[in-house]
GROMACS .gro file of C-alpha atoms in nm:
model
  447
    1MET     CA    1   3.094   4.100  -1.830
    2SER     CA    2   2.937   3.897  -1.577
    3ASP     CA    3   2.862   3.510  -1.633
    4SER     CA    4   2.847   3.176  -1.441
    5LYS     CA    5   3.221   3.115  -1.469
    6SER     CA    6   3.419   3.212  -1.154
    7ASP     CA    7   3.732   3.450  -1.139
    8GLY     CA    8   3.866   3.233  -0.843
    9GLY     CA    9   3.797   3.128  -0.493
   10ASP     CA   10   3.493   2.916  -0.525
   11CYS     CA   11   3.625   2.628  -0.695
   12THR     CA   12   3.531   2.304  -0.529
   13ASP     CA   13   3.891   2.164  -0.563
   14HIS     CA   14   4.030   2.383  -0.309
   15ARG     CA   15   4.250   2.159  -0.123
   16THR     CA   16   4.416   1.946  -0.404
   17ALA     CA   17   4.754   2.087  -0.518
   18VAL     CA   18   4.826   2.163  -0.903
   19THR     CA   19   5.154   2.086  -1.086
   20GLU     CA   20   5.310   2.320  -1.323
   21ALA     CA   21   5.202   2.104  -1.612
   22GLU     CA   22   4.834   2.105  -1.485
   23VAL     CA   23   4.839   2.482  -1.451
   24GLU     CA   24   4.959   2.526  -1.796
   25ALA     CA   25   4.682   2.297  -1.927
   26LEU     CA   26   4.422   2.459  -1.729
   27VAL     CA   27   4.512   2.819  -1.843
   28ARG     CA   28   4.514   2.705  -2.201
   29GLY     CA   29   4.177   2.546  -2.151
   30ILE     CA   30   3.978   2.810  -1.966
   31CYS     CA   31   4.116   3.143  -2.083
   32PHE     CA   32   4.032   3.128  -2.464
   33LYS     CA   33   3.682   2.981  -2.525
   34THR     CA   34   3.660   2.984  -2.913
   35GLY     CA   35   3.349   2.977  -3.126
   36PRO     CA   36   3.153   3.229  -3.352
   37PRO     CA   37   3.146   3.580  -3.171
   38ARG     CA   38   2.797   3.558  -3.035
   39ALA     CA   39   2.810   3.746  -2.680
   40LEU     CA   40   2.911   4.097  -2.580
   41GLY     CA   41   2.946   4.247  -2.240
   42VAL     CA   42   3.049   4.567  -2.078
   43GLU     CA   43   3.198   4.666  -1.710
   44LEU     CA   44   3.155   5.014  -1.604
   45GLU     CA   45   3.355   5.163  -1.328
   46TRP     CA   46   3.230   5.486  -1.191
   47LEU     CA   47   3.357   5.748  -0.937
   48VAL     CA   48   3.094   5.863  -0.678
   49HIS     CA   49   3.087   6.239  -0.593
   50ASP     CA   50   2.858   6.478  -0.420
   51VAL     CA   51   2.601   6.649  -0.687
   52ASP     CA   52   2.653   6.996  -0.538
   53ALA     CA   53   3.025   6.974  -0.406
   54PRO     CA   54   3.212   6.722  -0.624
   55GLN     CA   55   3.551   6.856  -0.505
   56VAL     CA   56   3.473   6.769  -0.153
   57PRO     CA   57   3.513   6.401  -0.065
   58VAL     CA   58   3.228   6.197   0.008
   59THR     CA   59   3.249   6.076   0.357
   60LEU     CA   60   3.284   5.687   0.415
   61GLU     CA   61   2.984   5.677   0.629
   62ARG     CA   62   2.768   5.846   0.362
   63LEU     CA   63   2.891   5.584   0.095
   64GLU     CA   64   2.814   5.309   0.309
   65ALA     CA   65   2.465   5.431   0.371
   66ALA     CA   66   2.404   5.477   0.005
   67TYR     CA   67   2.556   5.129  -0.096
   68ALA     CA   68   2.339   4.942   0.183
   69ALA     CA   69   2.049   5.123  -0.008
   70LEU     CA   70   2.180   4.993  -0.362
   71ARG     CA   71   2.216   4.623  -0.215
   72ALA     CA   72   1.837   4.635  -0.180
   73VAL     CA   73   1.731   4.718  -0.531
   74PRO     CA   74   1.697   4.437  -0.801
   75LEU     CA   75   1.935   4.482  -1.096
   76ARG     CA   76   2.010   4.246  -1.387
   77SER     CA   77   2.373   4.336  -1.360
   78PRO     CA   78   2.595   4.265  -1.064
   79LEU     CA   79   2.698   4.591  -0.894
   80THR     CA   80   3.029   4.570  -0.693
   81VAL     CA   81   3.225   4.814  -0.493
   82GLU     CA   82   3.602   4.893  -0.590
   83PRO     CA   83   3.864   4.940  -0.305
   84GLY     CA   84   3.816   5.330  -0.310
   85GLY     CA   85   3.451   5.325  -0.316
   86GLN     CA   86   3.416   5.321  -0.689
   87LEU     CA   87   3.111   5.138  -0.815
   88GLU     CA   88   3.122   4.886  -1.096
   89LEU     CA   89   2.832   4.745  -1.301
   90SER     CA   90   2.909   4.430  -1.495
   91SER     CA   91   2.652   4.345  -1.754
   92PRO     CA   92   2.547   3.974  -1.813
   93PRO     CA   93   2.656   3.826  -2.141
   94ALA     CA   94   2.417   3.988  -2.409
   95ALA     CA   95   2.329   3.817  -2.750
   96SER     CA   96   2.356   4.172  -2.917
   97LEU     CA   97   2.466   4.522  -2.887
   98MET     CA   98   2.134   4.676  -2.813
   99GLU     CA   99   2.050   4.401  -2.556
  100CYS     CA  100   2.354   4.494  -2.375
  101ILE     CA  101   2.286   4.865  -2.393
  102ARG     CA  102   1.944   4.847  -2.281
  103THR     CA  103   1.998   4.615  -1.979
  104VAL     CA  104   2.294   4.845  -1.837
  105SER     CA  105   2.111   5.163  -1.925
  106ALA     CA  106   1.809   5.032  -1.710
  107ASP     CA  107   2.039   4.920  -1.429
  108LEU     CA  108   2.227   5.267  -1.431
  109ASP     CA  109   1.883   5.456  -1.408
  110THR     CA  110   1.816   5.266  -1.107
  111VAL     CA  111   2.152   5.301  -0.952
  112ARG     CA  112   2.139   5.679  -1.017
  113GLY     CA  113   1.788   5.710  -0.865
  114VAL     CA  114   1.905   5.558  -0.544
  115LEU     CA  115   2.237   5.763  -0.525
  116ALA     CA  116   2.025   6.085  -0.597
  117GLU     CA  117   1.815   6.037  -0.289
  118ASP     CA  118   2.132   6.103  -0.096
  119GLY     CA  119   2.272   6.386  -0.318
  120LEU     CA  120   2.536   6.160  -0.484
  121THR     CA  121   2.598   6.107  -0.853
  122LEU     CA  122   2.827   5.864  -1.069
  123VAL     CA  123   3.096   6.063  -1.255
  124GLY     CA  124   3.277   5.920  -1.555
  125ILE     CA  125   3.653   6.035  -1.540
  126GLY     CA  126   3.946   5.787  -1.568
  127HIS     CA  127   4.120   5.930  -1.269
  128ASP     CA  128   3.980   6.155  -1.009
  129PRO     CA  129   4.093   6.497  -1.057
  130TRP     CA  130   4.048   6.620  -0.710
  131HIS     CA  131   4.058   6.369  -0.427
  132THR     CA  132   4.365   6.186  -0.266
  133PRO     CA  133   4.335   5.816  -0.298
  134ARG     CA  134   4.181   5.649   0.022
  135ARG     CA  135   4.063   5.291   0.106
  136PHE     CA  136   3.704   5.229   0.133
  137LEU     CA  137   3.721   4.859   0.146
  138HIS     CA  138   3.930   4.696   0.414
  139GLU     CA  139   3.976   4.339   0.352
  140PRO     CA  140   4.241   4.087   0.339
  141ARG     CA  141   4.236   4.092  -0.033
  142TYR     CA  142   4.279   4.460  -0.069
  143ASP     CA  143   4.523   4.489   0.224
  144ALA     CA  144   4.745   4.218   0.034
  145MET     CA  145   4.703   4.412  -0.300
  146GLU     CA  146   4.814   4.750  -0.137
  147ILE     CA  147   5.132   4.597   0.018
  148CYS     CA  148   5.211   4.434  -0.306
  149LEU     CA  149   5.145   4.733  -0.543
  150ASP     CA  150   5.337   4.976  -0.291
  151ARG     CA  151   5.660   4.803  -0.382
  152THR     CA  152   5.639   4.955  -0.733
  153GLY     CA  153   5.557   5.328  -0.584
  154PRO     CA  154   5.202   5.512  -0.554
  155ALA     CA  155   5.056   5.430  -0.891
  156GLY     CA  156   4.908   5.108  -0.738
  157ARG     CA  157   4.710   5.294  -0.475
  158ARG     CA  158   4.582   5.554  -0.738
  159MET     CA  159   4.468   5.275  -0.958
  160MET     CA  160   4.298   5.080  -0.656
  161CYS     CA  161   4.130   5.385  -0.524
  162ALA     CA  162   4.084   5.676  -0.774
  163SER     CA  163   4.058   5.523  -1.130
  164ALA     CA  164   3.736   5.439  -1.333
  165SER     CA  165   3.710   5.254  -1.681
  166VAL     CA  166   3.491   5.111  -1.948
  167GLN     CA  167   3.588   4.761  -2.003
  168VAL     CA  168   3.450   4.601  -2.317
  169CYS     CA  169   3.429   4.211  -2.335
  170VAL     CA  170   3.405   4.042  -2.669
  171ASP     CA  171   3.426   3.656  -2.741
  172ALA     CA  172   3.777   3.527  -2.797
  173GLY     CA  173   3.665   3.450  -3.179
  174HIS     CA  174   3.693   3.132  -3.402
  175GLU     CA  175   3.952   2.867  -3.361
  176GLU     CA  176   3.991   2.893  -3.744
  177PRO     CA  177   4.222   3.160  -3.888
  178GLY     CA  178   4.050   3.482  -4.045
  179PRO     CA  179   3.938   3.819  -3.928
  180LEU     CA  180   3.731   3.656  -3.659
  181GLY     CA  181   3.977   3.416  -3.560
  182HIS     CA  182   4.103   3.425  -3.206
  183VAL     CA  183   4.452   3.461  -3.303
  184ARG     CA  184   4.378   3.755  -3.521
  185ARG     CA  185   4.151   3.919  -3.240
  186TRP     CA  186   4.411   3.871  -2.989
  187TRP     CA  187   4.668   4.050  -3.193
  188LEU     CA  188   4.401   4.331  -3.301
  189ALA     CA  189   4.325   4.396  -2.930
  190HIS     CA  190   4.680   4.472  -2.857
  191HIS     CA  191   4.714   4.728  -3.138
  192LEU     CA  192   4.366   4.876  -3.186
  193GLY     CA  193   4.384   4.898  -2.808
  194ALA     CA  194   4.623   5.190  -2.839
  195VAL     CA  195   4.392   5.376  -3.076
  196LEU     CA  196   4.112   5.333  -2.810
  197VAL     CA  197   4.325   5.457  -2.552
  198ALA     CA  198   4.396   5.778  -2.748
  199ALA     CA  199   4.043   5.823  -2.863
  200PHE     CA  200   3.867   5.784  -2.534
  201ALA     CA  201   4.147   5.945  -2.305
  202ASN     CA  202   3.978   6.127  -2.021
  203SER     CA  203   4.220   6.148  -1.707
  204PRO     CA  204   4.457   6.447  -1.761
  205LEU     CA  205   4.470   6.560  -1.397
  206ILE     CA  206   4.584   6.449  -1.055
  207GLY     CA  207   4.542   6.683  -0.764
  208ARG     CA  208   4.368   6.940  -0.986
  209GLU     CA  209   4.690   6.961  -1.171
  210PRO     CA  210   4.775   6.842  -1.537
  211THR     CA  211   5.016   6.547  -1.549
  212GLY     CA  212   5.110   6.593  -1.919
  213TRP     CA  213   4.929   6.280  -2.015
  214VAL     CA  214   4.569   6.287  -2.147
  215SER     CA  215   4.524   5.920  -2.009
  216THR     CA  216   4.698   5.934  -1.669
  217ARG     CA  217   4.516   5.605  -1.596
  218GLN     CA  218   4.712   5.433  -1.854
  219LEU     CA  219   5.019   5.586  -1.738
  220LEU     CA  220   4.958   5.439  -1.387
  221TRP     CA  221   4.909   5.079  -1.526
  222THR     CA  222   5.253   5.119  -1.699
  223GLU     CA  223   5.402   5.239  -1.371
  224ILE     CA  224   5.280   4.934  -1.190
  225GLY     CA  225   5.498   4.719  -1.395
  226ALA     CA  226   5.493   4.468  -1.686
  227ASP     CA  227   5.480   4.151  -1.476
  228ARG     CA  228   5.157   4.271  -1.312
  229ALA     CA  229   5.007   4.499  -1.563
  230GLY     CA  230   5.159   4.398  -1.892
  231ALA     CA  231   5.057   4.175  -2.172
  232PRO     CA  232   5.279   3.887  -2.292
  233PRO     CA  233   5.480   3.919  -2.613
  234LEU     CA  234   5.271   3.840  -2.929
  235ASP     CA  235   5.549   3.623  -3.070
  236ASP     CA  236   5.350   3.296  -2.994
  237GLY     CA  237   5.014   3.173  -3.000
  238PRO     CA  238   4.771   3.334  -2.765
  239ARG     CA  239   4.729   3.017  -2.553
  240THR     CA  240   5.090   2.938  -2.516
  241ALA     CA  241   5.190   3.314  -2.457
  242TRP     CA  242   4.928   3.375  -2.188
  243ALA     CA  243   5.001   3.034  -2.000
  244ARG     CA  244   5.352   3.126  -2.000
  245HIS     CA  245   5.281   3.462  -1.861
  246VAL     CA  246   5.051   3.338  -1.600
  247LEU     CA  247   5.307   3.107  -1.474
  248ASP     CA  248   5.585   3.339  -1.464
  249SER     CA  249   5.403   3.633  -1.326
  250PRO     CA  250   5.449   3.696  -0.940
  251VAL     CA  251   5.202   3.572  -0.677
  252MET     CA  252   5.022   3.868  -0.527
  253CYS     CA  253   4.954   3.684  -0.222
  254VAL     CA  254   4.885   3.334  -0.039
  255ARG     CA  255   4.553   3.340   0.084
  256GLN     CA  256   4.488   3.229   0.443
  257ASP     CA  257   4.177   3.100   0.624
  258SER     CA  258   4.218   3.353   0.907
  259GLY     CA  259   4.438   3.665   0.962
  260PRO     CA  260   4.635   3.863   0.709
  261TRP     CA  261   4.734   3.716   0.380
  262GLU     CA  262   5.109   3.642   0.305
  263VAL     CA  263   5.239   3.875   0.035
  264PRO     CA  264   5.573   3.696  -0.093
  265GLU     CA  265   5.813   3.910  -0.288
  266GLY     CA  266   5.934   3.785  -0.627
  267LEU     CA  267   5.762   3.430  -0.597
  268THR     CA  268   5.627   3.344  -0.943
  269PHE     CA  269   5.347   3.089  -0.978
  270ARG     CA  270   5.564   2.847  -1.161
  271GLU     CA  271   5.826   2.855  -0.873
  272TRP     CA  272   5.517   2.814  -0.626
  273THR     CA  273   5.410   2.492  -0.784
  274ARG     CA  274   5.778   2.374  -0.802
  275SER     CA  275   5.871   2.454  -0.436
  276GLY     CA  276   5.524   2.399  -0.266
  277SER     CA  277   5.600   2.667  -0.019
  278PRO     CA  278   5.470   2.819   0.190
  279ARG     CA  279   5.188   2.578   0.097
  280PRO     CA  280   5.128   2.378  -0.218
  281PRO     CA  281   4.905   2.589  -0.468
  282THR     CA  282   4.571   2.462  -0.550
  283ARG     CA  283   4.323   2.516  -0.851
  284ALA     CA  284   4.144   2.767  -0.615
  285ASP     CA  285   4.480   2.957  -0.590
  286LEU     CA  286   4.530   2.951  -0.959
  287ASP     CA  287   4.182   3.091  -1.022
  288TYR     CA  288   4.253   3.388  -0.781
  289HIS     CA  289   4.605   3.426  -0.929
  290LEU     CA  290   4.441   3.514  -1.276
  291THR     CA  291   4.231   3.786  -1.110
  292THR     CA  292   4.549   3.956  -0.976
  293LEU     CA  293   4.702   4.016  -1.320
  294PHE     CA  294   4.583   4.319  -1.496
  295PRO     CA  295   4.690   4.322  -1.873
  296PRO     CA  296   4.531   4.567  -2.107
  297VAL     CA  297   4.372   4.281  -2.265
  298ARG     CA  298   4.287   3.989  -2.019
  299PRO     CA  299   4.150   3.668  -2.154
  300ARG     CA  300   3.877   3.517  -1.933
  301GLY     CA  301   3.729   3.277  -2.184
  302HIS     CA  302   3.642   3.591  -2.371
  303LEU     CA  303   3.865   3.882  -2.405
  304GLU     CA  304   3.822   4.174  -2.172
  305LEU     CA  305   3.964   4.507  -2.311
  306ARG     CA  306   4.075   4.708  -2.003
  307MET     CA  307   4.234   5.028  -2.163
  308ILE     CA  308   3.935   5.263  -2.199
  309ASP     CA  309   3.896   5.545  -1.950
  310ALA     CA  310   3.558   5.606  -1.814
  311GLN     CA  311   3.370   5.863  -2.018
  312PRO     CA  312   3.168   6.164  -1.950
  313GLY     CA  313   2.804   6.201  -1.930
  314GLU     CA  314   2.519   5.955  -1.852
  315ASP     CA  315   2.557   5.754  -2.190
  316GLY     CA  316   2.907   5.826  -2.278
  317TRP     CA  317   3.013   5.466  -2.211
  318ILE     CA  318   2.791   5.385  -2.510
  319VAL     CA  319   3.024   5.508  -2.791
  320PRO     CA  320   3.339   5.303  -2.698
  321LEU     CA  321   3.114   4.986  -2.641
  322ALA     CA  322   2.953   5.038  -2.986
  323VAL     CA  323   3.281   5.115  -3.155
  324THR     CA  324   3.476   4.813  -3.015
  325ALA     CA  325   3.199   4.575  -3.054
  326ALA     CA  326   3.163   4.690  -3.443
  327LEU     CA  327   3.549   4.660  -3.497
  328PHE     CA  328   3.553   4.306  -3.339
  329ASP     CA  329   3.232   4.136  -3.433
  330ASP     CA  330   3.148   4.277  -3.785
  331LEU     CA  331   3.352   4.097  -4.050
  332GLU     CA  332   3.399   4.391  -4.286
  333ALA     CA  333   3.484   4.638  -4.002
  334ALA     CA  334   3.724   4.402  -3.823
  335GLU     CA  335   3.917   4.351  -4.162
  336THR     CA  336   3.930   4.734  -4.198
  337ALA     CA  337   4.058   4.781  -3.854
  338TYR     CA  338   4.311   4.515  -3.895
  339ARG     CA  339   4.462   4.669  -4.205
  340THR     CA  340   4.422   5.009  -4.033
  341VAL     CA  341   4.646   4.945  -3.727
  342LYS     CA  342   4.886   4.701  -3.890
  343PRO     CA  343   5.128   4.989  -3.970
  344LEU     CA  344   5.108   5.097  -3.614
  345ALA     CA  345   5.270   4.788  -3.504
  346GLU     CA  346   5.622   4.908  -3.613
  347ARG     CA  347   5.608   5.169  -3.339
  348ALA     CA  348   5.534   4.891  -3.082
  349ARG     CA  349   5.813   4.686  -3.236
  350ASP     CA  350   5.879   4.373  -3.017
  351ARG     CA  351   5.775   4.528  -2.675
  352PRO     CA  352   5.418   4.407  -2.536
  353ALA     CA  353   5.145   4.654  -2.439
  354PRO     CA  354   5.141   4.877  -2.276
  355HIS     CA  355   5.515   4.924  -2.245
  356ASN     CA  356   5.586   5.037  -2.588
  357ALA     CA  357   5.619   5.354  -2.771
  358LEU     CA  358   5.262   5.311  -2.937
  359TRP     CA  359   5.085   5.288  -2.607
  360THR     CA  360   5.300   5.562  -2.443
  361ASP     CA  361   5.221   5.792  -2.720
  362ALA     CA  362   4.850   5.712  -2.718
  363ALA     CA  363   4.826   5.789  -2.336
  364ARG     CA  364   5.050   6.104  -2.357
  365HIS     CA  365   4.935   6.270  -2.652
  366GLY     CA  366   4.587   6.112  -2.755
  367LEU     CA  367   4.455   6.205  -3.109
  368ALA     CA  368   4.708   6.487  -3.128
  369ASP     CA  369   4.930   6.237  -3.259
  370PRO     CA  370   4.868   6.230  -3.628
  371GLU     CA  371   4.917   5.865  -3.700
  372LEU     CA  372   4.667   5.773  -3.410
  373ARG     CA  373   4.423   6.040  -3.536
  374GLU     CA  374   4.438   5.905  -3.889
  375ALA     CA  375   4.377   5.548  -3.772
  376ALA     CA  376   4.100   5.652  -3.514
  377ALA     CA  377   3.914   5.825  -3.819
  378VAL     CA  378   3.920   5.520  -4.040
  379CYS     CA  379   3.821   5.283  -3.759
  380PHE     CA  380   3.531   5.510  -3.644
  381THR     CA  381   3.411   5.533  -4.005
  382ALA     CA  382   3.416   5.159  -4.047
  383ALA     CA  383   3.226   5.125  -3.700
  384LEU     CA  384   2.961   5.349  -3.835
  385GLY     CA  385   2.909   5.152  -4.146
  386ALA     CA  386   2.887   4.819  -3.927
  387LEU     CA  387   2.656   4.940  -3.664
  388PRO     CA  388   2.338   4.898  -3.859
  389ARG     CA  389   2.449   4.559  -3.959
  390LEU     CA  390   2.466   4.479  -3.589
  391GLY     CA  391   2.121   4.606  -3.527
  392ALA     CA  392   2.230   4.944  -3.342
  393THR     CA  393   1.956   5.204  -3.328
  394THR     CA  394   1.963   5.547  -3.470
  395GLU     CA  395   2.048   5.693  -3.143
  396VAL     CA  396   2.364   5.486  -3.108
  397THR     CA  397   2.476   5.544  -3.472
  398ASP     CA  398   2.408   5.909  -3.412
  399ALA     CA  399   2.618   5.912  -3.076
  400VAL     CA  400   2.910   5.758  -3.268
  401ALA     CA  401   2.891   5.999  -3.560
  402ALA     CA  402   2.889   6.291  -3.299
  403TYR     CA  403   3.180   6.178  -3.129
  404LEU     CA  404   3.366   6.129  -3.456
  405ASP     CA  405   3.278   6.495  -3.538
  406ARG     CA  406   3.354   6.649  -3.193
  407TYR     CA  407   3.658   6.462  -3.098
  408VAL     CA  408   3.824   6.228  -3.354
  409ALA     CA  409   3.808   6.444  -3.662
  410ARG     CA  410   3.948   6.757  -3.458
  411GLY     CA  411   4.231   6.538  -3.301
  412ARG     CA  412   4.083   6.569  -2.955
  413CYS     CA  413   3.957   6.346  -2.664
  414PRO     CA  414   3.739   6.409  -2.367
  415ALA     CA  415   4.065   6.488  -2.165
  416ASP     CA  416   4.099   6.810  -2.373
  417ASP     CA  417   3.762   6.937  -2.252
  418LEU     CA  418   3.878   6.869  -1.888
  419LEU     CA  419   4.199   7.083  -1.942
  420ASP     CA  420   4.008   7.340  -2.126
  421LEU     CA  421   3.754   7.380  -1.835
  422ARG     CA  422   4.064   7.400  -1.600
  423ARG     CA  423   4.212   7.683  -1.813
  424ASP     CA  424   3.898   7.861  -1.844
  425MET     CA  425   3.806   7.856  -1.463
  426GLY     CA  426   4.180   7.976  -1.389
  427ALA     CA  427   4.131   8.255  -1.630
  428SER     CA  428   3.764   8.340  -1.507
  429ARG     CA  429   3.904   8.350  -1.154
  430SER     CA  430   4.164   8.586  -1.258
  431GLY     CA  431   3.931   8.818  -1.405
  432ARG     CA  432   4.081   8.786  -1.760
  433THR     CA  433   3.754   8.642  -1.915
  434GLY     CA  434   3.410   8.560  -1.850
  435GLY     CA  435   3.273   8.253  -1.688
  436THR     CA  436   3.011   8.147  -1.970
  437PRO     CA  437   3.246   7.887  -2.149
  438ALA     CA  438   3.350   7.731  -1.818
  439ASP     CA  439   3.004   7.728  -1.694
  440ARG     CA  440   2.893   7.534  -2.001
  441ARG     CA  441   3.173   7.284  -1.966
  442ARG     CA  442   3.125   7.240  -1.605
  443LYS     CA  443   2.770   7.153  -1.650
  444ASP     CA  444   2.845   6.906  -1.927
  445ILE     CA  445   3.119   6.725  -1.740
  446ARG     CA  446   2.916   6.710  -1.415
  447THR     CA  447   2.615   6.559  -1.607
   0.00000   0.00000   0.00000
């Protein structure tokens, strides 16, 4: 969700050093803006493939030409390019679910029209099933990020260059306790998040081969590590826990006015404020540091839920947006969701997401896990009941109902379609079966 607040780097107080106490106070003040839930947003990441040959990588020159054309068209939602050439559309804060859907849908129609002129299309899959990760953007920020993430293995490069997601943004909630209180919403996001991983898993392949996980994208986040891509423990208040996490997380890089950025190893932001080396950190450095942490739920004044894989189809993103909005912003549905996922917390034990058994099972098995399937069915049903109260149109409620019938009620997720397609295509090539089922699924997925 794009708004007037900065993620970092453009703060006017660039050169004034911040102390450890100042950092804690700043984080507590800026990352949880409480009040009645009133705004909603979504950030959509997409892979970009050739319409007629999706398994052939699009050349960097072709991408650059298409993106230059996109920069010339007016959009209400900011459009940015990810390190591997994925496109991200970030909605402005919307006063209602339907306002958000209409704004983003109109912008997507424009983007698709420009890309189609060069034979390109947006593809909603959580991880590219065919192409080897490659960098499209070569900037000091991404050079430093690559160096940093390479220290934990290849997962970082795959996440940077070959993944895509649907990120739903909801308000932090009331200051007061209750179903819409910020403490409850913080807790709910970290447990309902596993249900959303399982229900919308859509990344079972790497290099055309099954990984054994229905959400390989979520697996990659886990492999990047808890200090960079993990949540803080939930044993303290949200502000205290997040401020401590920010201070104790490692610094990705120390930005420079020119030349490559320094990439320290093992230097936490707390240690940086205490040592002042290689130079004292500033408020702008803190703002930037916050953008280099990738927990499944990131507080940015609002809550950014980052765990949902990109979805197939032109409008597939609407279902996770609608379901999540209903379960967070409708009083009755929020209470139902809380009671439904509360027993799941026993599987998480005291380990923060996503590095616990609950999130691991969600990413590996999806809704084939009976407990997650049952929780998803209750939550989707509650969301369906809430959507009319949020002003959702019949088209939106019908889409959620269809998803409930096609996937949730059957213990399936979009990843199962991709695995079925791969199996059918393999059987078709070997001559054991006809190509009709594969053709139907191929058309649906490419659409």
